[in-house]
mmCIF file with all atom_site columns, C-alpha atoms in Angstrom:
data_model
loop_
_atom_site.group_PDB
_atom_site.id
_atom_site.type_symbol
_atom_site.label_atom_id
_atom_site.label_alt_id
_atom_site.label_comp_id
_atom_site.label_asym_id
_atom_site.label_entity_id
_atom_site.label_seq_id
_atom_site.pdbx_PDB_ins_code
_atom_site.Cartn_x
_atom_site.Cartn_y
_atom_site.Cartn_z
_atom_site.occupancy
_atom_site.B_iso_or_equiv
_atom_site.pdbx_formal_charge
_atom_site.auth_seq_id
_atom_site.auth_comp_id
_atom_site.auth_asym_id
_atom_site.auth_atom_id
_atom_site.pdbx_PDB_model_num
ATOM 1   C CA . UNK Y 1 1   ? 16.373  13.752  -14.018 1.00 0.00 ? 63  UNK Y CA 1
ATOM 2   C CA . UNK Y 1 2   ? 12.736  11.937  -14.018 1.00 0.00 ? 64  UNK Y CA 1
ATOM 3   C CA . UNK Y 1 3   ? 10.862  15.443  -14.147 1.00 0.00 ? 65  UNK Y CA 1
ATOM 4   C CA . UNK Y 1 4   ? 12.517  16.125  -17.635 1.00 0.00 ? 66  UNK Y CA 1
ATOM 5   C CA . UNK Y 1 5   ? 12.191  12.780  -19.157 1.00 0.00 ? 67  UNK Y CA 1
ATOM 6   C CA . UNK Y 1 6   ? 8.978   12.665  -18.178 1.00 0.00 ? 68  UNK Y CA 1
ATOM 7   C CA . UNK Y 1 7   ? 8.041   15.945  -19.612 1.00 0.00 ? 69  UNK Y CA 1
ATOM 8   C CA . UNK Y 1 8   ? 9.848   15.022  -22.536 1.00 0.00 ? 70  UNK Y CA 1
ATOM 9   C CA . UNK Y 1 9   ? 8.265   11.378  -22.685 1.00 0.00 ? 71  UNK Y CA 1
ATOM 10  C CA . UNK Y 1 10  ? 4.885   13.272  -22.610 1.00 0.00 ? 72  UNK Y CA 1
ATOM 11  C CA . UNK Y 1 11  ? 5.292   15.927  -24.791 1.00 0.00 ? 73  UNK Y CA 1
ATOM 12  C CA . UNK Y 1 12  ? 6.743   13.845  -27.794 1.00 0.00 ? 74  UNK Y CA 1
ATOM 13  C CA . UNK Y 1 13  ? 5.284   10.623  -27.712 1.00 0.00 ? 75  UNK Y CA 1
ATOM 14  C CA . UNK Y 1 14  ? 1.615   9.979   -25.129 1.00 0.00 ? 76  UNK Y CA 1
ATOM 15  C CA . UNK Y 1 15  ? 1.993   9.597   -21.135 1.00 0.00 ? 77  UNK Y CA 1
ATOM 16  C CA . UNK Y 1 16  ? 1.309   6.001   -21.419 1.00 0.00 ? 78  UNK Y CA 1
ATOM 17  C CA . UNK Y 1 17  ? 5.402   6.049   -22.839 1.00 0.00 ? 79  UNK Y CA 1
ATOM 18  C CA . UNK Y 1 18  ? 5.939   7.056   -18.814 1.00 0.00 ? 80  UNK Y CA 1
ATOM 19  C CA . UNK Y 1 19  ? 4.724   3.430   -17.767 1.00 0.00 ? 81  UNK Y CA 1
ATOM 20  C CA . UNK Y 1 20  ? 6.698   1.388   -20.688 1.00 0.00 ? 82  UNK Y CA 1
ATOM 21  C CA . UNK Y 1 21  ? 9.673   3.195   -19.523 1.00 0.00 ? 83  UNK Y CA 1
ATOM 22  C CA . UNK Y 1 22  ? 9.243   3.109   -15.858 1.00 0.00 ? 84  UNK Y CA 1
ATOM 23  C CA . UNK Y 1 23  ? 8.822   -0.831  -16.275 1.00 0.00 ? 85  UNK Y CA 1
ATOM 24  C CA . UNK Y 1 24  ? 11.724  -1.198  -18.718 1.00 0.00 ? 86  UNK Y CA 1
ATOM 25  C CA . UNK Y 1 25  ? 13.874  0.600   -15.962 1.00 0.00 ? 87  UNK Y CA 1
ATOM 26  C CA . UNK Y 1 26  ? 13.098  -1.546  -13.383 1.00 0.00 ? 88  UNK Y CA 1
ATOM 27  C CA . UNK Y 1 27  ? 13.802  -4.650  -15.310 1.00 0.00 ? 89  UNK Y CA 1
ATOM 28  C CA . UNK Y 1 28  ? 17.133  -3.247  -16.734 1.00 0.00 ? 90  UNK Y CA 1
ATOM 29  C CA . UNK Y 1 29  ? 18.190  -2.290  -12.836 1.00 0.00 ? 91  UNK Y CA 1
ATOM 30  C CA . UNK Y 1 30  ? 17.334  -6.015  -11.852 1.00 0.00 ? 92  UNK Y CA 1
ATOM 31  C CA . UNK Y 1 31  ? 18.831  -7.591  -14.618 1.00 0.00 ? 93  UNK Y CA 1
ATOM 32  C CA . UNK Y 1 32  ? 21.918  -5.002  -13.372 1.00 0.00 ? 94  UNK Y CA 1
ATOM 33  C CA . UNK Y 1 33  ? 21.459  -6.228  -9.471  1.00 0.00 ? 95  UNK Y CA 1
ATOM 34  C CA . UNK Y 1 34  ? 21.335  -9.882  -10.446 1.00 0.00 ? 96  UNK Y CA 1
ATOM 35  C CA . UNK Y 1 35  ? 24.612  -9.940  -12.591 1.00 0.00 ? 97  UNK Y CA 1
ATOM 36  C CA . UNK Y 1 36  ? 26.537  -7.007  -10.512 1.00 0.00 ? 98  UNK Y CA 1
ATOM 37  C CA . UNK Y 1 37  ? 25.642  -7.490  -6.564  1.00 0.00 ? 99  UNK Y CA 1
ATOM 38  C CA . UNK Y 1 38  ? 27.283  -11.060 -5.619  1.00 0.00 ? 100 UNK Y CA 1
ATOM 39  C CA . UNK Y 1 39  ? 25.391  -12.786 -3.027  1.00 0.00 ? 101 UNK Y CA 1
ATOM 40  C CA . UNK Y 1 40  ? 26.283  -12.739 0.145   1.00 0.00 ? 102 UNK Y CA 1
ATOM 41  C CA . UNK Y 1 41  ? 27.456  -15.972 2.428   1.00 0.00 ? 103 UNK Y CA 1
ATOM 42  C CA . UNK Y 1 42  ? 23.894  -16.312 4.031   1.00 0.00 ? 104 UNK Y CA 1
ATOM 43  C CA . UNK Y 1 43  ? 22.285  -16.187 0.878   1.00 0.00 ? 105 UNK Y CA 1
ATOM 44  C CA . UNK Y 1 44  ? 24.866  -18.388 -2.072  1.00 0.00 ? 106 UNK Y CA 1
ATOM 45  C CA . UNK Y 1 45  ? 22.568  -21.116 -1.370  1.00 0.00 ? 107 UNK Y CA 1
ATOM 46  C CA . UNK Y 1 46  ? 19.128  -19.855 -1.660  1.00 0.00 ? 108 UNK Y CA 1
ATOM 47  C CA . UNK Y 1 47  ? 16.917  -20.368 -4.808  1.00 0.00 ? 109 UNK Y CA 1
ATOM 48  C CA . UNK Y 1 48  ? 14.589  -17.668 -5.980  1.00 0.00 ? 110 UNK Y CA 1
ATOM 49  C CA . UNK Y 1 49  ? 10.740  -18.456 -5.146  1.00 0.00 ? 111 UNK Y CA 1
ATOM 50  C CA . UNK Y 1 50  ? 9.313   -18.911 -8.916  1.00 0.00 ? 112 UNK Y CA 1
ATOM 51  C CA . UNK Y 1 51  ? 5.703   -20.576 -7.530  1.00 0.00 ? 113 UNK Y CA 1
ATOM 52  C CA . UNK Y 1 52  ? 5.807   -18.313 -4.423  1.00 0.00 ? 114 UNK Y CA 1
ATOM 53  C CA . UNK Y 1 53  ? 5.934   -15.211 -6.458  1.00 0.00 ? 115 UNK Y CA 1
ATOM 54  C CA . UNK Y 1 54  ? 3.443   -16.382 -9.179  1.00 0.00 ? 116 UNK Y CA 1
ATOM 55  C CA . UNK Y 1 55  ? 0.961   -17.081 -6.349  1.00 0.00 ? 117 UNK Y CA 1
ATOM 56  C CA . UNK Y 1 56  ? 1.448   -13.615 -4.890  1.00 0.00 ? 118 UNK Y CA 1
ATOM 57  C CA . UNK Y 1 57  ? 0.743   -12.251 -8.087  1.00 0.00 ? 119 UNK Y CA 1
ATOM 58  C CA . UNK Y 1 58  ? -1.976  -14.004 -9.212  1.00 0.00 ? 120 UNK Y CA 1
ATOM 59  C CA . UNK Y 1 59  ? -3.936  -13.601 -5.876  1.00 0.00 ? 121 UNK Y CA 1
ATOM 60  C CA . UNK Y 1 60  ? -3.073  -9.756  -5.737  1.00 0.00 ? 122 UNK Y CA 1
ATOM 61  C CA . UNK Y 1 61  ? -4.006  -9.433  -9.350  1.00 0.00 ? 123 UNK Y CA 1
ATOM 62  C CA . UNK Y 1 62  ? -7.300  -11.194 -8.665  1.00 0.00 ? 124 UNK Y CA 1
ATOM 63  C CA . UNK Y 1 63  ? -8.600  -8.743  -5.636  1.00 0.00 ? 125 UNK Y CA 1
ATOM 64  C CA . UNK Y 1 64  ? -7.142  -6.098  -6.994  1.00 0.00 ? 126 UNK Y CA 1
ATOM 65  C CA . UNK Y 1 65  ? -9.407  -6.396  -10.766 1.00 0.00 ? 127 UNK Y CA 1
ATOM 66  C CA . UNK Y 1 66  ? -12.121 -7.478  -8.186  1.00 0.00 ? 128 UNK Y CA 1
ATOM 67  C CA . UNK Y 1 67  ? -11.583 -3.944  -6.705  1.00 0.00 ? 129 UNK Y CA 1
ATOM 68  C CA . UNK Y 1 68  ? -10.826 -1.484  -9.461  1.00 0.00 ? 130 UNK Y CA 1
ATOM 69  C CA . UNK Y 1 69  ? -13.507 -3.248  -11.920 1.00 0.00 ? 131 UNK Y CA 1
ATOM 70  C CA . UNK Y 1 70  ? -16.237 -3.943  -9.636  1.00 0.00 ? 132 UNK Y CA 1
ATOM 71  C CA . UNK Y 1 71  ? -17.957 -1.002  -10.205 1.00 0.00 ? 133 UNK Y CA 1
ATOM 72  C CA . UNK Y 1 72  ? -18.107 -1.795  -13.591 1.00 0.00 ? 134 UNK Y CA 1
ATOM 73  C CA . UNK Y 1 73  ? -18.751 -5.199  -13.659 1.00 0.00 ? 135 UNK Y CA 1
ATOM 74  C CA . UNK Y 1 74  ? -21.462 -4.889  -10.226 1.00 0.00 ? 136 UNK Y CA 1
ATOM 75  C CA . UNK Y 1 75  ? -20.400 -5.728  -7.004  1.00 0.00 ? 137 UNK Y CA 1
ATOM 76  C CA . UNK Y 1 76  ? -22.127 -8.905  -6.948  1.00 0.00 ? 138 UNK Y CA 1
ATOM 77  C CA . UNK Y 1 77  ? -21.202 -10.231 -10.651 1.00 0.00 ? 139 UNK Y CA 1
ATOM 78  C CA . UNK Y 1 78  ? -19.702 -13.689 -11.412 1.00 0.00 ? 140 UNK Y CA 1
ATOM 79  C CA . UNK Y 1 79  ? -16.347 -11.912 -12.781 1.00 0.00 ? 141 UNK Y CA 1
ATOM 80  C CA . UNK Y 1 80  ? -15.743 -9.518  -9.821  1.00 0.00 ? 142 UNK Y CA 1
ATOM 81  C CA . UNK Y 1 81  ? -16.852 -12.391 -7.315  1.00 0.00 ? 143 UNK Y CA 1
ATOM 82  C CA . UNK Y 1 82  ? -14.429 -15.082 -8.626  1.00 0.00 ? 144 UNK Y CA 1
ATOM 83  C CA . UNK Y 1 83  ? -11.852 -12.593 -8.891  1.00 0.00 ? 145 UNK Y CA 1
ATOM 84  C CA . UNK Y 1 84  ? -12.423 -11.812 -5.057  1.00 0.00 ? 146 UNK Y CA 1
ATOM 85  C CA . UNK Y 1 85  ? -12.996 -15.470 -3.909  1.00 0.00 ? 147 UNK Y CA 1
ATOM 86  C CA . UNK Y 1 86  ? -9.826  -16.756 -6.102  1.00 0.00 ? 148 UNK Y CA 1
ATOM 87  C CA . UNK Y 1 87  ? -7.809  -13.945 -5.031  1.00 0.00 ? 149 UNK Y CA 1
ATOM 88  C CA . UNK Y 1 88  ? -8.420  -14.370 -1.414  1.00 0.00 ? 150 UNK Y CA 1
ATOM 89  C CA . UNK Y 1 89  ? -8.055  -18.434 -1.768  1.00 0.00 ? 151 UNK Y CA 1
ATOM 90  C CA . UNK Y 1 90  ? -5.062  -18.123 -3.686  1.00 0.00 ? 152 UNK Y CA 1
ATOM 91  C CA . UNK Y 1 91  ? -3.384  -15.968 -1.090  1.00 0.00 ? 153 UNK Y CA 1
ATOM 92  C CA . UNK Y 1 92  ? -4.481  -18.019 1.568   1.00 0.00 ? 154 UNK Y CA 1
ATOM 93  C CA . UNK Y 1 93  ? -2.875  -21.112 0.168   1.00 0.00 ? 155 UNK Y CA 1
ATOM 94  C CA . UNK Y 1 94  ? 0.229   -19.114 -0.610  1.00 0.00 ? 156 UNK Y CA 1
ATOM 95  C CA . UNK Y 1 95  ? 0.304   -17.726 2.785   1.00 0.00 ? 157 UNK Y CA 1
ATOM 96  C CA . UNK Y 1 96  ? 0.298   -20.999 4.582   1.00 0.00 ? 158 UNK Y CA 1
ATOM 97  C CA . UNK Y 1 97  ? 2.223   -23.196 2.325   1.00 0.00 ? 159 UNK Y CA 1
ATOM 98  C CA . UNK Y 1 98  ? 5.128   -20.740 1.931   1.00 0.00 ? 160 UNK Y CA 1
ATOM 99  C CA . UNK Y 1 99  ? 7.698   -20.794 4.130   1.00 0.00 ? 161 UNK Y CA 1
ATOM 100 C CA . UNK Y 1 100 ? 10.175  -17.666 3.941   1.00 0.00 ? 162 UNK Y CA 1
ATOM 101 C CA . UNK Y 1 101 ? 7.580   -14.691 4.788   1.00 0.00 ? 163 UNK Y CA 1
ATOM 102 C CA . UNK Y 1 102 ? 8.788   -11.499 4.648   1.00 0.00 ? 164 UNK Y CA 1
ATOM 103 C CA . UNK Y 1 103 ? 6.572   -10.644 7.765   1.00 0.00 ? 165 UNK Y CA 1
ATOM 104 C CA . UNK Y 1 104 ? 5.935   -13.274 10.963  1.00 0.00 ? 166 UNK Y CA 1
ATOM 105 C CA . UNK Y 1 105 ? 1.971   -13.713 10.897  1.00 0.00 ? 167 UNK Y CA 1
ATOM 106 C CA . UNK Y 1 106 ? 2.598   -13.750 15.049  1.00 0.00 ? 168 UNK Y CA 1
ATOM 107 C CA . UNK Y 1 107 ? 3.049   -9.633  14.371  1.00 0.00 ? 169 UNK Y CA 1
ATOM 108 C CA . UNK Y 1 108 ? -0.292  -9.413  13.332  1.00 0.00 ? 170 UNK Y CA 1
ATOM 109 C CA . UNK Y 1 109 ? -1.799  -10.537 16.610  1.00 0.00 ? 171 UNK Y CA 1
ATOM 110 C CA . UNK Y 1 110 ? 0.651   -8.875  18.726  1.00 0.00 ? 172 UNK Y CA 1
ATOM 111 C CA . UNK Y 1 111 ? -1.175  -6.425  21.237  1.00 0.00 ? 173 UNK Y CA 1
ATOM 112 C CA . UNK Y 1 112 ? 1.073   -3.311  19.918  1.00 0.00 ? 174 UNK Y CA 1
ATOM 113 C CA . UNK Y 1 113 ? 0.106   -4.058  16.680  1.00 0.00 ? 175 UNK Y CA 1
ATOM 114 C CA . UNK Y 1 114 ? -3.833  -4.148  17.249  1.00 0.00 ? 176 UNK Y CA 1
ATOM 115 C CA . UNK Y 1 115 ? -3.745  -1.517  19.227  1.00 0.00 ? 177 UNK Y CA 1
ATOM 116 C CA . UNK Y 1 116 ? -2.132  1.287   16.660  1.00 0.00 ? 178 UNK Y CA 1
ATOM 117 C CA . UNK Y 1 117 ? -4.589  0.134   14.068  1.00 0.00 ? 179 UNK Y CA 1
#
């Protein structure tokens, strides 16, 4: 079903239509997940993490521009530098102040893990 729209997306409109409608399906389905799925007993209580996400955003978004744009900016320019610096700070501080990680740090350190990478 994706192949066709997308053809169709392309052919009648521009591919950039692909994006908008990729990110319009994913907020419809969790609009639809939110409303539909009830919560389950271990989770009724729970509040969703509005500063935890906005801090993982904000420091991904600021090493990734660093990333993608330093080329065009130079590697050792004042926008790709404080887009590194405040990336990596801001994921620090989010790192260590929030509490429900998705992975333990300790994993990180573990010898199984070193040792495959």
């Amino acid at each position: 079903m994706g192949m066709p729209l997308s053809a169709f997306a392309t052919q009648h409109y521009n591919w950039h239509m692909l994006f908008w409608m990729s990110g319009t399906l994913s907020v419809l389905g969790a609009g639809a997940l939110w409303v539909i799925v009830p919560a389950g007993p271990r989770h009724r209580d729970m509040r969703f993490d509005i500063a935890g996400a906005l801090g993982l955003a904000v420091g991904l978004t600021g090493l990734l521009l660093a990333v993608s744009k330093g080329s065009d900016w130079g590697w050792a320019a004042a926008p790709t530098l404080v887009c590194a610096v405040g990336g990596l700070l801001v994921l620090v501080v989010w790192g260590a102040t929030n509490g429900a990680h998705v992975v333990r740090s300790s994993i990180y350190v573990s010898a199984s893990v070193v040792r495959c990478c």
